[in-house]
XYZ file of C-alpha atoms in Angstrom:
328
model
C 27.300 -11.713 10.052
C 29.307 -14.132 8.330
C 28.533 -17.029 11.144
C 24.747 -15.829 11.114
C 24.955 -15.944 7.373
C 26.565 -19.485 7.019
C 24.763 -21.246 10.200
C 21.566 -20.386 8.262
C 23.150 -21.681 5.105
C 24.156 -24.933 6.613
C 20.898 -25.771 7.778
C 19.049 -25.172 4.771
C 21.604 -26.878 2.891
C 21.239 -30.258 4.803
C 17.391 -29.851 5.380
C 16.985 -29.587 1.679
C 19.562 -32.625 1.158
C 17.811 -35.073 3.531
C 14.467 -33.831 1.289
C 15.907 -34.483 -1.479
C 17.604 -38.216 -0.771
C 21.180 -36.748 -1.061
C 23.603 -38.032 1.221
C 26.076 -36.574 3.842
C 28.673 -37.481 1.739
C 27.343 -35.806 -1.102
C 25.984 -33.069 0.518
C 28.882 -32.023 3.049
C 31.517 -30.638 0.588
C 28.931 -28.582 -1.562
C 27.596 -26.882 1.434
C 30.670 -26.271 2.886
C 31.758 -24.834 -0.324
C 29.044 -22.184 -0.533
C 29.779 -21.384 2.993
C 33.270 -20.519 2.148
C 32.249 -18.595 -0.824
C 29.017 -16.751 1.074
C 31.645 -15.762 3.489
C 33.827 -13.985 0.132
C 31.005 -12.554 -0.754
C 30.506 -10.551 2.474
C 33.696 -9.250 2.857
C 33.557 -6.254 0.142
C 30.134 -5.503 1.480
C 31.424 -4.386 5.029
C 33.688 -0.999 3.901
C 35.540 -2.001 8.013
C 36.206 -5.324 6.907
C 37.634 -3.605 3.525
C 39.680 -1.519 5.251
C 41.278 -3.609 7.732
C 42.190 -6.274 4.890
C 43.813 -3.547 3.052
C 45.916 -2.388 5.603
C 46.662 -6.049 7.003
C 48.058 -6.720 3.368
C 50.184 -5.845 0.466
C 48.354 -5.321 -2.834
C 50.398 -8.122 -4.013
C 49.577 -10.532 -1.029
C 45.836 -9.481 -0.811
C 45.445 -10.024 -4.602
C 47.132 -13.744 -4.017
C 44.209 -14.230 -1.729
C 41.808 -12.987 -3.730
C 42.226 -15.711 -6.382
C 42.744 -18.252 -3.605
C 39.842 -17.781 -1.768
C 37.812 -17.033 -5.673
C 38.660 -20.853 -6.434
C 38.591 -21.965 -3.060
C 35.428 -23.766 -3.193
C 35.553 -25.246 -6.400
C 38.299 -27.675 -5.246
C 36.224 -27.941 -2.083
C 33.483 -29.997 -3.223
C 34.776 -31.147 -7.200
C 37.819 -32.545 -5.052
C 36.167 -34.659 -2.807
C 33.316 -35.902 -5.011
C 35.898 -36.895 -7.881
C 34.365 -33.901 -10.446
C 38.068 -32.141 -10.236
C 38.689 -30.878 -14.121
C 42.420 -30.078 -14.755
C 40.405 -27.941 -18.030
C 37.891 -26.327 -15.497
C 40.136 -25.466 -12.909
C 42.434 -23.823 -15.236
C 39.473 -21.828 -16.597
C 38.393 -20.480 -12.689
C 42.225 -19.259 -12.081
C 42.252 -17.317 -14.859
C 38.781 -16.227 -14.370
C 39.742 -15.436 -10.593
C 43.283 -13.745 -11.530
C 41.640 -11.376 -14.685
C 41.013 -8.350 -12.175
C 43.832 -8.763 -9.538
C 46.613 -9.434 -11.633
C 45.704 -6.520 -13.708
C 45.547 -4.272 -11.136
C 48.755 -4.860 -9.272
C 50.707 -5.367 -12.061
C 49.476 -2.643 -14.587
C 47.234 -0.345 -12.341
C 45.257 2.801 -13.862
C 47.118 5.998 -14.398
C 43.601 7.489 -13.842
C 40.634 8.272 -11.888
C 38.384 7.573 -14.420
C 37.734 4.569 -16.874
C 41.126 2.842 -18.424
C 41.423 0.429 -20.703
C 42.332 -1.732 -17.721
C 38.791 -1.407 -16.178
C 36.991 -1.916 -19.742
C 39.487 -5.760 -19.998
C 38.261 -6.374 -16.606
C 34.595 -5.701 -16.830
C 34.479 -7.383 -20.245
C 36.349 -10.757 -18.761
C 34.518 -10.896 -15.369
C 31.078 -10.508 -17.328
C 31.089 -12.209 -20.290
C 30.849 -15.782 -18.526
C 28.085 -14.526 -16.345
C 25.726 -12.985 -19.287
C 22.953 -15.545 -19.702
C 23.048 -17.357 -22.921
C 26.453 -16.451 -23.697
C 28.860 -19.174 -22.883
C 28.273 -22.441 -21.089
C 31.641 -22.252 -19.044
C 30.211 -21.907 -15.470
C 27.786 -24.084 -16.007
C 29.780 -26.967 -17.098
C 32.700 -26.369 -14.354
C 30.321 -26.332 -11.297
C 28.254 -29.362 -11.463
C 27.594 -31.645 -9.371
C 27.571 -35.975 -9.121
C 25.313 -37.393 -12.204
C 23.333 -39.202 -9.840
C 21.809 -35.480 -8.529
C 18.774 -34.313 -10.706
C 19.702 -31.820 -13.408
C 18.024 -28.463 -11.375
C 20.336 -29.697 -8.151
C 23.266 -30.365 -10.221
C 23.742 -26.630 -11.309
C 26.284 -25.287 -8.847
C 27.255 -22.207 -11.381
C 25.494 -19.489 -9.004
C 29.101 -20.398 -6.886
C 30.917 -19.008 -9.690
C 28.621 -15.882 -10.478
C 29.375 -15.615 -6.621
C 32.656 -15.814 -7.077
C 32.886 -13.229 -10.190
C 30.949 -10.702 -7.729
C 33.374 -11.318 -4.799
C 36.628 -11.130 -6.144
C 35.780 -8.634 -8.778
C 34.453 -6.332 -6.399
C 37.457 -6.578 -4.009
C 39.956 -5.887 -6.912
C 38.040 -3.045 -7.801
C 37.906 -1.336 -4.388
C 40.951 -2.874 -2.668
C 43.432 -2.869 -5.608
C 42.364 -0.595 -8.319
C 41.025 2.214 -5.357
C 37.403 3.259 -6.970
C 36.524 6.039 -5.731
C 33.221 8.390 -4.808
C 30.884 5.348 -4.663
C 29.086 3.801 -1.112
C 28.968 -0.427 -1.183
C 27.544 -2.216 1.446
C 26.089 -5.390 1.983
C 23.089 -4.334 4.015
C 22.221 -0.503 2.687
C 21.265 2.807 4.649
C 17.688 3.889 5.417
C 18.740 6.828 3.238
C 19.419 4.014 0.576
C 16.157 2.540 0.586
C 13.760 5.694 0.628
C 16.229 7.152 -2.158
C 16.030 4.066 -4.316
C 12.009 3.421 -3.913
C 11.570 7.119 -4.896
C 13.281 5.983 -8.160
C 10.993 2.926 -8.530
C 7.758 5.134 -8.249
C 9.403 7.360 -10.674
C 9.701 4.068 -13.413
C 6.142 3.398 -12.634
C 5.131 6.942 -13.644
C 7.329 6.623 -16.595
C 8.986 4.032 -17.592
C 6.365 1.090 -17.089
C 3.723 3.337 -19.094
C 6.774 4.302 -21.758
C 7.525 0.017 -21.893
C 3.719 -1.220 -21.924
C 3.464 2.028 -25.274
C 6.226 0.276 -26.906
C 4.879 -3.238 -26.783
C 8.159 -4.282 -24.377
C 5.814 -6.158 -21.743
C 2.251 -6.961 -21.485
C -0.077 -6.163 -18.410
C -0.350 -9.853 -16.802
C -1.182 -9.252 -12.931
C -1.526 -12.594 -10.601
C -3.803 -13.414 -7.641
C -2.420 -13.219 -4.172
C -1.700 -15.468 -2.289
C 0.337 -16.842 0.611
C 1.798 -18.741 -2.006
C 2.472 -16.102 -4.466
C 3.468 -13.817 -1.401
C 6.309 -16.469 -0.622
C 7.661 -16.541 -3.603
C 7.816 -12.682 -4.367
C 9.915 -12.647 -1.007
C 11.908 -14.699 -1.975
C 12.655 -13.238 -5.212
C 13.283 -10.051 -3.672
C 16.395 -11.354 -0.868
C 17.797 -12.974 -4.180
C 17.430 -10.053 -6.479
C 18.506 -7.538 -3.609
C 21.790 -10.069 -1.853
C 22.562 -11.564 -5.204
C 21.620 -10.253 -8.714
C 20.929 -6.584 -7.888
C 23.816 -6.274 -6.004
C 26.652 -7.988 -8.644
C 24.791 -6.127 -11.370
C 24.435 -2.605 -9.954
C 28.003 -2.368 -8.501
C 29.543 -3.454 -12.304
C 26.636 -0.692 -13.725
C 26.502 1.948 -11.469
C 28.760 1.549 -8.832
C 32.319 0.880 -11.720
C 31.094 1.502 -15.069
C 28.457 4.908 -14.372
C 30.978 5.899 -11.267
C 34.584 6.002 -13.728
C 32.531 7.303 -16.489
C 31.124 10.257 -14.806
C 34.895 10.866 -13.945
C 35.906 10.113 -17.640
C 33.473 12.455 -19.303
C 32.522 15.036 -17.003
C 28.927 14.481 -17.817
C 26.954 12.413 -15.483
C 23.971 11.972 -17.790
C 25.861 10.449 -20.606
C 27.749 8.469 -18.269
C 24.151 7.183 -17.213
C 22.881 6.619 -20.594
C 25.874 4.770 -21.459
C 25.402 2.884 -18.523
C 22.361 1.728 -19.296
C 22.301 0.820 -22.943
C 25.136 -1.576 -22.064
C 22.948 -3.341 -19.083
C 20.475 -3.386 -21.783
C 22.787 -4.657 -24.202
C 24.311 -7.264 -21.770
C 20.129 -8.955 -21.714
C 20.351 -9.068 -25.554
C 20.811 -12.967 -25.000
C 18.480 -13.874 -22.492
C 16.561 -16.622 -23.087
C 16.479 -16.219 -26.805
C 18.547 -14.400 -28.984
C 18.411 -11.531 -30.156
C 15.646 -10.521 -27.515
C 15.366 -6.924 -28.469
C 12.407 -6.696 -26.108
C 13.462 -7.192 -23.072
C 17.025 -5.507 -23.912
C 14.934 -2.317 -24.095
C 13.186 -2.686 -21.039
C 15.555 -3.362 -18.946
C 17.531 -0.288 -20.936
C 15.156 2.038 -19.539
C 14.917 0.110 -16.378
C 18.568 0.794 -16.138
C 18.247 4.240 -16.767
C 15.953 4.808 -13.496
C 18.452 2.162 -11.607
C 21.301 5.088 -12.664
C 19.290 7.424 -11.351
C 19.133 6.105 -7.789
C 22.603 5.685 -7.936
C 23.627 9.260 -9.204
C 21.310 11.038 -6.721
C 22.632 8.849 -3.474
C 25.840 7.808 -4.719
C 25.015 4.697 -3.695
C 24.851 0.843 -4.682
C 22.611 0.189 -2.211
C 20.331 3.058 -3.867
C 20.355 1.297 -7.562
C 19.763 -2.209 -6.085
C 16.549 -0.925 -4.319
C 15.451 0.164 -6.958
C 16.048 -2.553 -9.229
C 14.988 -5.369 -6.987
C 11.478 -3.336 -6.941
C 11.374 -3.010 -10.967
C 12.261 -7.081 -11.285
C 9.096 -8.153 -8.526
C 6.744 -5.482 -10.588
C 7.918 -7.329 -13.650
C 7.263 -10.395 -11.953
C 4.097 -9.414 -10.531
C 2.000 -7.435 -13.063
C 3.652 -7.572 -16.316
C 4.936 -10.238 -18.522
């Protein structure tokens, strides 16, 4: 998957370059750094792959690799392109070494949530919240010469946050009672669109009631049609999935375990994805950090009935292109 995955990468990467006027030179080390880092972001998605690494290496070697391979391709392309920051890549190793250090040297007494997992969680998403801090942004960036919407390289370090963060998580700290895969079940997929026809019975109505979106649908069209698909492979491979493991799959999962009741692990689970929108775009954006509170609430759903990332981020990725599509 991973060679599938990164031949398909390469090509669109140096299609798009020659499009855009950007040469080899330039081009070469930032592909080859999302390559590296598409590649990270498989591995916790194949529970084989998992396993094997875990058993091929001590916790204490495996979480050495983790933060190697987590700032792996920033020094690929900043290196090479003269953009290496002493300041930045100081930030990325401790961003990289928050969850694995934590967890091999001061692991979790407990099945459910420790104050290790809230220090992790809190780290790992605080540079990836939208509005919040500029830190990603300003570390991955490319040449000046590039036009401002090519020079953003951050989604390498939200990547990044996703793949190491999940393999501390299930490698290291040993989470428990949760399915995460890369490419979900059948089972997945029915169980999480269920969900989403649920939120359109209730939650859209409840969200349009409260004022939190407007009714807005679009046309049609092939062009429209292109651009909902691809929306959905980068909600569902990217967004959904980085989101509704941290959610559901850590936060909901140890909570449950924490307060032996799974509906006030899924509230709480979804007033603080709500809460984590309170800066997007604008600030304080009360509006949206509602909707996508009871969005989240439906996403928990998904994920308590199959137990299941794969569930949630169905479900999800079909709330988002509704959003998209019919509301504003």
């Amino acid at each position: 998957t991973a060679v599938v995955l990164d031949t398909l990468l390469a090509a669109a990467g140096f299609i798009y370059g020659g499009q855009e006027g950007i040469s080899p030179a330039v081009s070469t080390p930032i592909i080859i750094a999302f390559l590296v880092q598409a590649a990270m972001l498989l591995l916790p998605g194949f529970p084989g792959a998992r396993k094997w690494v875990e058993q091929a290496f001590a916790p204490r070697t495996l979480a050495a690799l983790l933060v190697a391979g987590g700032i792996a391709p920033y020094l690929i392309f900043s290196i090479p392109l003269g953009l290496f920051s002493a300041k930045n890549f100081l930030g990325l190793f401790a961003l990289a070494s928050v969850a694995p250090a934590l967890f091999v040297l001061a692991p979790p007494k407990k099945r459910g949530l420790a104050w290790q997992d809230v220090v992790v969680i809190a780290l790992l998403a605080a540079p990836v919240i939208s509005g919040l801090t500029s830190f990603l942004i300003d570390a991955y960036r490319g040449p000046l010469d590039l036009p401002e919407d090519i020079r953003r390289l951050d989604v390498l370090g939200k990547l990044m946050v996703i793949s190491v963060g999940s393999m501390a998580f299930f490698s290291l700290r040993g989470i428990e009672d949760v399915d995460f895969r890369f490419f979900p079940s059948w089972k997945d997929l029915k169980t999480g669109a269920r969900h989403f026809l649920y939120y359109l019975a209730i939650g859209a109505p409840l969200s349009l009631a409260m004022g939190l979106v407007a009714w807005t649908p679009r046309a049609i069209d092939w062009a429209l049609a292109a651009d909902l698909a691809g929306t959905a492979l980068g909600i569902f491979f990217a967004t959904a999935l980085g989101e509704e493991l941290c959610f559901r799959g850590i936060l909901q999962n140890l909570l449950e375990k924490t307060l032996r009741k799974p509906l006030l692990a899924q509230a709480i689970g979804a007033a603080a994805f709500g809460a984590v929108h309170l800066t997007f775009r604008t600030f304080p954006n009360w509006e949206f950090t509602l909707a996508a509170m009871i969005a989240g609430w439906f996403y928990g759903n998904a994920f308590r009935e199959g137990r299941s990332v794969g569930a949630a981020r169905a479900t999800h990725t079909l709330v988002v292109l509704t959003w998209s599509f019919l509301f504003r």
